[in-house]
Amino acid sequence: MESYLSENFEVKPKHSSEEVLERWRKLCGVVKNPKRRFRFTANLSKRYEAAAMRRTNQEKLRIAVLVSKAAIQFIQGVSPSDYVVPREVKAAGFQICADELGSIVEGHDIKKLKFHGGVDGIVEKLSTSTTNGITTDSELLKRRQEIFGINQFAESEPKSFWLFVWEALQDMTLMILGVCAFVSLIVGLAMEGWPHGAHDGLGIVASILLVVFVTAMSDYRQSLQFRDLDNEKKKITIQVTRHGYRQKMSIYDLLTGDIVHLSIGDQVPTDGLFVSGFSVSIDESSLTGESEPVMVSTENPFMLSGTKIRDGSCKMLVTTTGMRTQWGKLMETLTEGGDDETPLQVKLNGVATIIGKIGLFFAVVTFAVLMQGLWSRKWQAGTYLWWNGDDALEMLEYFAVAVTIVVVAVPEGLPLAVTLSLAFAMKKMMNDKALVRHLAACETMGSATSICSDKTGTLTTNHMTVVKSCICTNVKEITKPNKASSLCSEIPDSVVNLLLQSIFNNTGGEVVANKEGKLEILGTPTEAALLEFGLSLGGDFQAERQATKLIKVEPFNSTKKRMGVVLQLPEGGLRAHTKGASEIVLAACDKFLNTKGEVVPLDEASINHLNVTINQFASEALRTLCLAYMDLDTGFLGEDPIPASGYTCIGIVGIKDPVRPGVKESVATCRSAGITVRMVTGDNINTAKAIARECGILTDDGIAIEGPDFREKSLEELLELIPKIQVMARSSPLDKHTLVKHLRTTFEEVVAVTGDGTNDAPALHEADIGLAMGIAGTEVAKESADVIILDDNFSTIVTVAKWGRSVYINIQKFVQFQLTVNVVALVVNFSSACLMGSAPLTAVQLLWVNMIMDTLGALALATEPPNNELMKRPPVGRKGNFISNVMWRNILGQSLYQFLVIWNLQSKGKAMFGLDGPDADLVLNTLIFNSFVFCQIFNEISSRDMEEIDVFKGILDNYVFVAVLSCTAFFQIIIIEFLGTYANTSPLTFCQWLLSIIIGFLGMPISAGVKMIPV
């Protein structure tokens, strides 16, 4: 079976081709209810629709760009447009409408933009300001919403409970049973009248309705959980200036006229116009499929919703929102396309298909055998030419039994159990600070054998402070603000001014006043630490920014490992400032500031002193940054690149970022679970090694390597080196990608990778599970990830692995339980029909058994919470069989016991219990049915652990499991004692009840004995 499944029902956890997804759908035969079975699979037709829309967008934008380029040549001859401001827009206080704005930005219409006075003209017509944004007066905001709309996309209406009931009723076998019930009702009433003639028909109808409502309730609860998770995924915030204050705001609260601050890695939240910024390039592939980045500037100011900032930073004016944008229209189609199905869902569809075909064959044979028995009896009696209502009812009962065998045999619930387990796990993981974006990641994480983790913010707290500095060769500890201010007295004023100029101008952060008038630092933790250091030195952020003019900015990225700016000084002249990885920036310096603040050449002794200082800081687990500057010739132009060398070193700072509490224990947990943890960081190798040792990642037999060294290794060297690598420092995104690729392909490991920056996207995409940081992560990283770690904590990653293992094992437990019921129900009814000429389990009874093993079984076993024992087992890895030998051992052992017990009851039951009289067959069949159900109840308990003998451990912690078992036992009593006329049962004596329970219970020691058989 496993090889057949691998060949035909194998999909990747992500990025499966459309052909593969199409293939397994075509192979799915014997599907009882396609609407339910394929509810959580991708809608491929909607995917094709979205791809066609992307191609259309690409063509439209290509034409728009060509037209706008042509328009620039004739811009001088712009004739007044015939645009007239609609009356309601004018009455609301605006001079331009939403449609006109949409046509300008979406059509890249330079001509129209020029006619409206360029970006400044649009700003004026929208009654906003590039410095203060829109006003927050509630009446004005309401008018703005009415005229231009809100930034929300159309969503499909949530399905009601009754729609799930309707979908559950689409089950083909239940429909056939419904028809059987109707015919049984008509024939029964015609022959026996009311109420006796209606019992069989009403029994089947009641059973069908019970199955339908329990199924619908389970599906409805799942849909509510998925909707909650979808709402969590949409919580995206962005920096906005509104009413003069810079603040974080949900992208769904943005209005036309807002001023949005965007930087590298952000997703453009609306259509808009570039106001100001530096080196902005945009990736439009999500909208157009075009991978070539587009440069945005005052000459090409058009920015489209859904595109991503690849480099640079800027301010953008919001022009068009929500469903008026192309992204809004595309999102509607993409949402309907759905997520890819998970590997387990597809594999279990395969299992359901195989067993369904076997079940269908057995059902047909069973019906044929029963009909042959009826025909033989009538032939011997000589009445084969005369058929009456009793014969019709008997034939109908045989047909209903055959159909019900199909109901029980086709394990439709298998693929849905995956979804149920994943929905349960995803909801619980959300509480544990992990947001699962793709269902498959949840189950894949359970097989992870390797985790490549960032250092900053994941293993460390991301609360950074400058604790040491080396300015003018003077090393000083700065543990308190007063120590920082005393530093000013120890270094010349000219150096202090230069240092503050560097800190406050060469930064991606900002110091702003909040609504209470207090200073607030915005930016990454590293930038915030430096800005805080600058403020503690007595600096004034706004005064420094206003004293100079920014000419050029090259933002930090993980390839260059430094950032730079060019300033126009108040006294004239240009100055470049750079900061970044200490050894990289120091290598670009040929001068430094001595103790007197004088610029002197950087000789070998000074270089050695500074390198020793860097290594000393790094060995204390400090992140080191070097700050440098150079004065430029007046001939420097804004288009020129900032020089790469010739700088004067201002100084080095050491930034402390403490290791998170609990990380060492989490790394140890991973090691005991057979998961290798590697640190991949852009930091200095000594800092990385110090932190890795503190976390327990770097061991005596492990290797720490730098990215540049790793890149130079040959393939043969890499194959020998990679298994031993525990730390990679000064790594580029390409190094991370190469490491992940080799681990996945060459070493066949299941790799989880963390990332927070835009450049981490390729590695996140390549990994089996991409983990993005929720706090430090950019939107681009989150978009490429499968799971978002909301608290940026490594311990949460371990929790995700634990939940992943729990999902995988829970589904295995449920599959083991359901296949056992399948095998026994099939063999019992088939063998009884062949050898005895009758089936002991009626249609109503089989429907009840189906519900126990399908919906209720999934609820009980697929929602078992994880325990710490899970992290003491080795991972499944890439090659593990889902239906393992252990499972086959348990299934066959338990099935054999149940079959022998029921067969003995059927063949010798009357003699054993002294049953005689007209009701003997009914009582015996009731006893068989009752014993069979209690066998399933106790087998459900045994299935809680596939290898451990103690299956009661922690049973009371899982209230769902206890509730399901209690309800099953309670309703079994009701069916036997009070619903006999509908369920074809007879009330049992106390001894018979006791025997049924003992037979069921004996399955547990049998199961424990089977578990001791080695496989």
mmCIF file with all atom_site columns, C-alpha atoms in Angstrom, residues 445 448-456 458-460 659 662-681 688-689 691-705 721-728 736 739-740 743 749-754 771 773 793-799 801 805 871 875:
data_model
loop_
_atom_site.group_PDB
_atom_site.id
_atom_site.type_symbol
_atom_site.label_atom_id
_atom_site.label_alt_id
_atom_site.label_comp_id
_atom_site.label_asym_id
_atom_site.label_entity_id
_atom_site.label_seq_id
_atom_site.pdbx_PDB_ins_code
_atom_site.Cartn_x
_atom_site.Cartn_y
_atom_site.Cartn_z
_atom_site.occupancy
_atom_site.B_iso_or_equiv
_atom_site.pdbx_formal_charge
_atom_site.auth_seq_id
_atom_site.auth_comp_id
_atom_site.auth_asym_id
_atom_site.auth_atom_id
_atom_site.pdbx_PDB_model_num
ATOM 1  C CA . MET A 1 445 ? 7.160  20.456 11.505 1.00 0.00 ? 445 MET A CA 1
ATOM 2  C CA . ALA A 1 448 ? 11.749 18.252 11.271 1.00 0.00 ? 448 ALA A CA 1
ATOM 3  C CA . THR A 1 449 ? 15.298 16.972 11.774 1.00 0.00 ? 449 THR A CA 1
ATOM 4  C CA . SER A 1 450 ? 17.127 20.301 11.580 1.00 0.00 ? 450 SER A CA 1
ATOM 5  C CA . ILE A 1 451 ? 16.423 23.907 12.643 1.00 0.00 ? 451 ILE A CA 1
ATOM 6  C CA . CYS A 1 452 ? 18.522 26.763 11.239 1.00 0.00 ? 452 CYS A CA 1
ATOM 7  C CA . SER A 1 453 ? 17.882 29.672 13.575 1.00 0.00 ? 453 SER A CA 1
ATOM 8  C CA . ASP A 1 454 ? 18.771 33.352 13.527 1.00 0.00 ? 454 ASP A CA 1
ATOM 9  C CA . LYS A 1 455 ? 20.537 34.707 16.586 1.00 0.00 ? 455 LYS A CA 1
ATOM 10 C CA . THR A 1 456 ? 19.201 38.218 17.079 1.00 0.00 ? 456 THR A CA 1
ATOM 11 C CA . THR A 1 458 ? 15.195 34.540 18.272 1.00 0.00 ? 458 THR A CA 1
ATOM 12 C CA . LEU A 1 459 ? 17.855 33.191 20.611 1.00 0.00 ? 459 LEU A CA 1
ATOM 13 C CA . THR A 1 460 ? 18.297 36.628 22.205 1.00 0.00 ? 460 THR A CA 1
ATOM 14 C CA . VAL A 1 659 ? 20.006 35.399 25.621 1.00 0.00 ? 659 VAL A CA 1
ATOM 15 C CA . GLY A 1 662 ? 14.557 29.149 28.483 1.00 0.00 ? 662 GLY A CA 1
ATOM 16 C CA . VAL A 1 663 ? 16.540 28.969 25.218 1.00 0.00 ? 663 VAL A CA 1
ATOM 17 C CA . LYS A 1 664 ? 19.214 26.641 26.650 1.00 0.00 ? 664 LYS A CA 1
ATOM 18 C CA . GLU A 1 665 ? 16.523 24.224 27.873 1.00 0.00 ? 665 GLU A CA 1
ATOM 19 C CA . SER A 1 666 ? 14.732 24.401 24.489 1.00 0.00 ? 666 SER A CA 1
ATOM 20 C CA . VAL A 1 667 ? 17.956 23.584 22.601 1.00 0.00 ? 667 VAL A CA 1
ATOM 21 C CA . ALA A 1 668 ? 18.511 20.629 24.952 1.00 0.00 ? 668 ALA A CA 1
ATOM 22 C CA . THR A 1 669 ? 14.923 19.473 24.275 1.00 0.00 ? 669 THR A CA 1
ATOM 23 C CA . CYS A 1 670 ? 15.610 19.618 20.528 1.00 0.00 ? 670 CYS A CA 1
ATOM 24 C CA . ARG A 1 671 ? 18.767 17.577 20.941 1.00 0.00 ? 671 ARG A CA 1
ATOM 25 C CA . SER A 1 672 ? 16.931 14.866 22.909 1.00 0.00 ? 672 SER A CA 1
ATOM 26 C CA . ALA A 1 673 ? 14.260 14.870 20.158 1.00 0.00 ? 673 ALA A CA 1
ATOM 27 C CA . GLY A 1 674 ? 16.884 14.197 17.486 1.00 0.00 ? 674 GLY A CA 1
ATOM 28 C CA . ILE A 1 675 ? 16.640 17.719 16.040 1.00 0.00 ? 675 ILE A CA 1
ATOM 29 C CA . THR A 1 676 ? 19.925 19.482 15.224 1.00 0.00 ? 676 THR A CA 1
ATOM 30 C CA . VAL A 1 677 ? 19.926 23.220 15.956 1.00 0.00 ? 677 VAL A CA 1
ATOM 31 C CA . ARG A 1 678 ? 22.244 25.449 13.914 1.00 0.00 ? 678 ARG A CA 1
ATOM 32 C CA . MET A 1 679 ? 22.777 29.177 14.396 1.00 0.00 ? 679 MET A CA 1
ATOM 33 C CA . VAL A 1 680 ? 22.983 31.165 11.156 1.00 0.00 ? 680 VAL A CA 1
ATOM 34 C CA . THR A 1 681 ? 23.727 34.839 11.805 1.00 0.00 ? 681 THR A CA 1
ATOM 35 C CA . ALA A 1 688 ? 28.074 34.142 17.536 1.00 0.00 ? 688 ALA A CA 1
ATOM 36 C CA . LYS A 1 689 ? 30.275 31.533 19.245 1.00 0.00 ? 689 LYS A CA 1
ATOM 37 C CA . ILE A 1 691 ? 26.021 33.200 22.308 1.00 0.00 ? 691 ILE A CA 1
ATOM 38 C CA . ALA A 1 692 ? 25.949 29.674 20.793 1.00 0.00 ? 692 ALA A CA 1
ATOM 39 C CA . ARG A 1 693 ? 27.915 28.275 23.735 1.00 0.00 ? 693 ARG A CA 1
ATOM 40 C CA . GLU A 1 694 ? 25.610 30.048 26.179 1.00 0.00 ? 694 GLU A CA 1
ATOM 41 C CA . CYS A 1 695 ? 22.580 28.520 24.395 1.00 0.00 ? 695 CYS A CA 1
ATOM 42 C CA . GLY A 1 696 ? 24.103 25.043 24.229 1.00 0.00 ? 696 GLY A CA 1
ATOM 43 C CA . ILE A 1 697 ? 24.191 25.035 20.411 1.00 0.00 ? 697 ILE A CA 1
ATOM 44 C CA . LEU A 1 698 ? 27.970 24.962 19.952 1.00 0.00 ? 698 LEU A CA 1
ATOM 45 C CA . THR A 1 699 ? 29.507 21.777 21.356 1.00 0.00 ? 699 THR A CA 1
ATOM 46 C CA . ASP A 1 700 ? 33.126 20.600 21.489 1.00 0.00 ? 700 ASP A CA 1
ATOM 47 C CA . ASP A 1 701 ? 32.808 18.497 18.332 1.00 0.00 ? 701 ASP A CA 1
ATOM 48 C CA . GLY A 1 702 ? 30.880 21.196 16.398 1.00 0.00 ? 702 GLY A CA 1
ATOM 49 C CA . ILE A 1 703 ? 32.251 23.694 13.866 1.00 0.00 ? 703 ILE A CA 1
ATOM 50 C CA . ALA A 1 704 ? 31.757 27.472 13.683 1.00 0.00 ? 704 ALA A CA 1
ATOM 51 C CA . ILE A 1 705 ? 32.434 28.928 10.237 1.00 0.00 ? 705 ILE A CA 1
ATOM 52 C CA . LEU A 1 721 ? 31.663 19.931 6.575  1.00 0.00 ? 721 LEU A CA 1
ATOM 53 C CA . ILE A 1 722 ? 27.884 20.561 6.647  1.00 0.00 ? 722 ILE A CA 1
ATOM 54 C CA . PRO A 1 723 ? 26.904 17.802 9.148  1.00 0.00 ? 723 PRO A CA 1
ATOM 55 C CA . LYS A 1 724 ? 29.407 19.284 11.644 1.00 0.00 ? 724 LYS A CA 1
ATOM 56 C CA . ILE A 1 725 ? 28.447 22.961 11.195 1.00 0.00 ? 725 ILE A CA 1
ATOM 57 C CA . GLN A 1 726 ? 26.694 24.330 14.278 1.00 0.00 ? 726 GLN A CA 1
ATOM 58 C CA . VAL A 1 727 ? 27.357 28.067 13.815 1.00 0.00 ? 727 VAL A CA 1
ATOM 59 C CA . MET A 1 728 ? 27.609 30.107 10.628 1.00 0.00 ? 728 MET A CA 1
ATOM 60 C CA . LYS A 1 736 ? 21.751 30.407 4.296  1.00 0.00 ? 736 LYS A CA 1
ATOM 61 C CA . LEU A 1 739 ? 23.113 25.452 3.544  1.00 0.00 ? 739 LEU A CA 1
ATOM 62 C CA . VAL A 1 740 ? 19.357 24.744 3.577  1.00 0.00 ? 740 VAL A CA 1
ATOM 63 C CA . LEU A 1 743 ? 20.620 19.789 4.040  1.00 0.00 ? 743 LEU A CA 1
ATOM 64 C CA . GLU A 1 749 ? 16.831 16.320 6.188  1.00 0.00 ? 749 GLU A CA 1
ATOM 65 C CA . VAL A 1 750 ? 13.523 18.036 6.942  1.00 0.00 ? 750 VAL A CA 1
ATOM 66 C CA . VAL A 1 751 ? 14.654 21.607 7.572  1.00 0.00 ? 751 VAL A CA 1
ATOM 67 C CA . ALA A 1 752 ? 12.977 24.452 9.429  1.00 0.00 ? 752 ALA A CA 1
ATOM 68 C CA . VAL A 1 753 ? 14.504 27.914 8.898  1.00 0.00 ? 753 VAL A CA 1
ATOM 69 C CA . THR A 1 754 ? 13.891 31.184 10.721 1.00 0.00 ? 754 THR A CA 1
ATOM 70 C CA . LEU A 1 771 ? 9.487  30.413 10.233 1.00 0.00 ? 771 LEU A CA 1
ATOM 71 C CA . MET A 1 773 ? 9.548  36.500 13.103 1.00 0.00 ? 773 MET A CA 1
ATOM 72 C CA . ASN A 1 793 ? 11.142 33.304 20.691 1.00 0.00 ? 793 ASN A CA 1
ATOM 73 C CA . PHE A 1 794 ? 13.120 30.120 19.976 1.00 0.00 ? 794 PHE A CA 1
ATOM 74 C CA . SER A 1 795 ? 11.146 28.267 22.665 1.00 0.00 ? 795 SER A CA 1
ATOM 75 C CA . THR A 1 796 ? 8.011  28.857 20.567 1.00 0.00 ? 796 THR A CA 1
ATOM 76 C CA . ILE A 1 797 ? 9.708  27.080 17.630 1.00 0.00 ? 797 ILE A CA 1
ATOM 77 C CA . VAL A 1 798 ? 10.182 24.031 19.883 1.00 0.00 ? 798 VAL A CA 1
ATOM 78 C CA . THR A 1 799 ? 6.491  24.252 20.830 1.00 0.00 ? 799 THR A CA 1
ATOM 79 C CA . ALA A 1 801 ? 7.742  21.106 16.628 1.00 0.00 ? 801 ALA A CA 1
ATOM 80 C CA . ARG A 1 805 ? 4.620  15.713 16.180 1.00 0.00 ? 805 ARG A CA 1
ATOM 81 C CA . MET A 1 871 ? 10.164 15.228 22.301 1.00 0.00 ? 871 MET A CA 1
ATOM 82 C CA . PRO A 1 875 ? 11.861 12.486 14.284 1.00 0.00 ? 875 PRO A CA 1
#
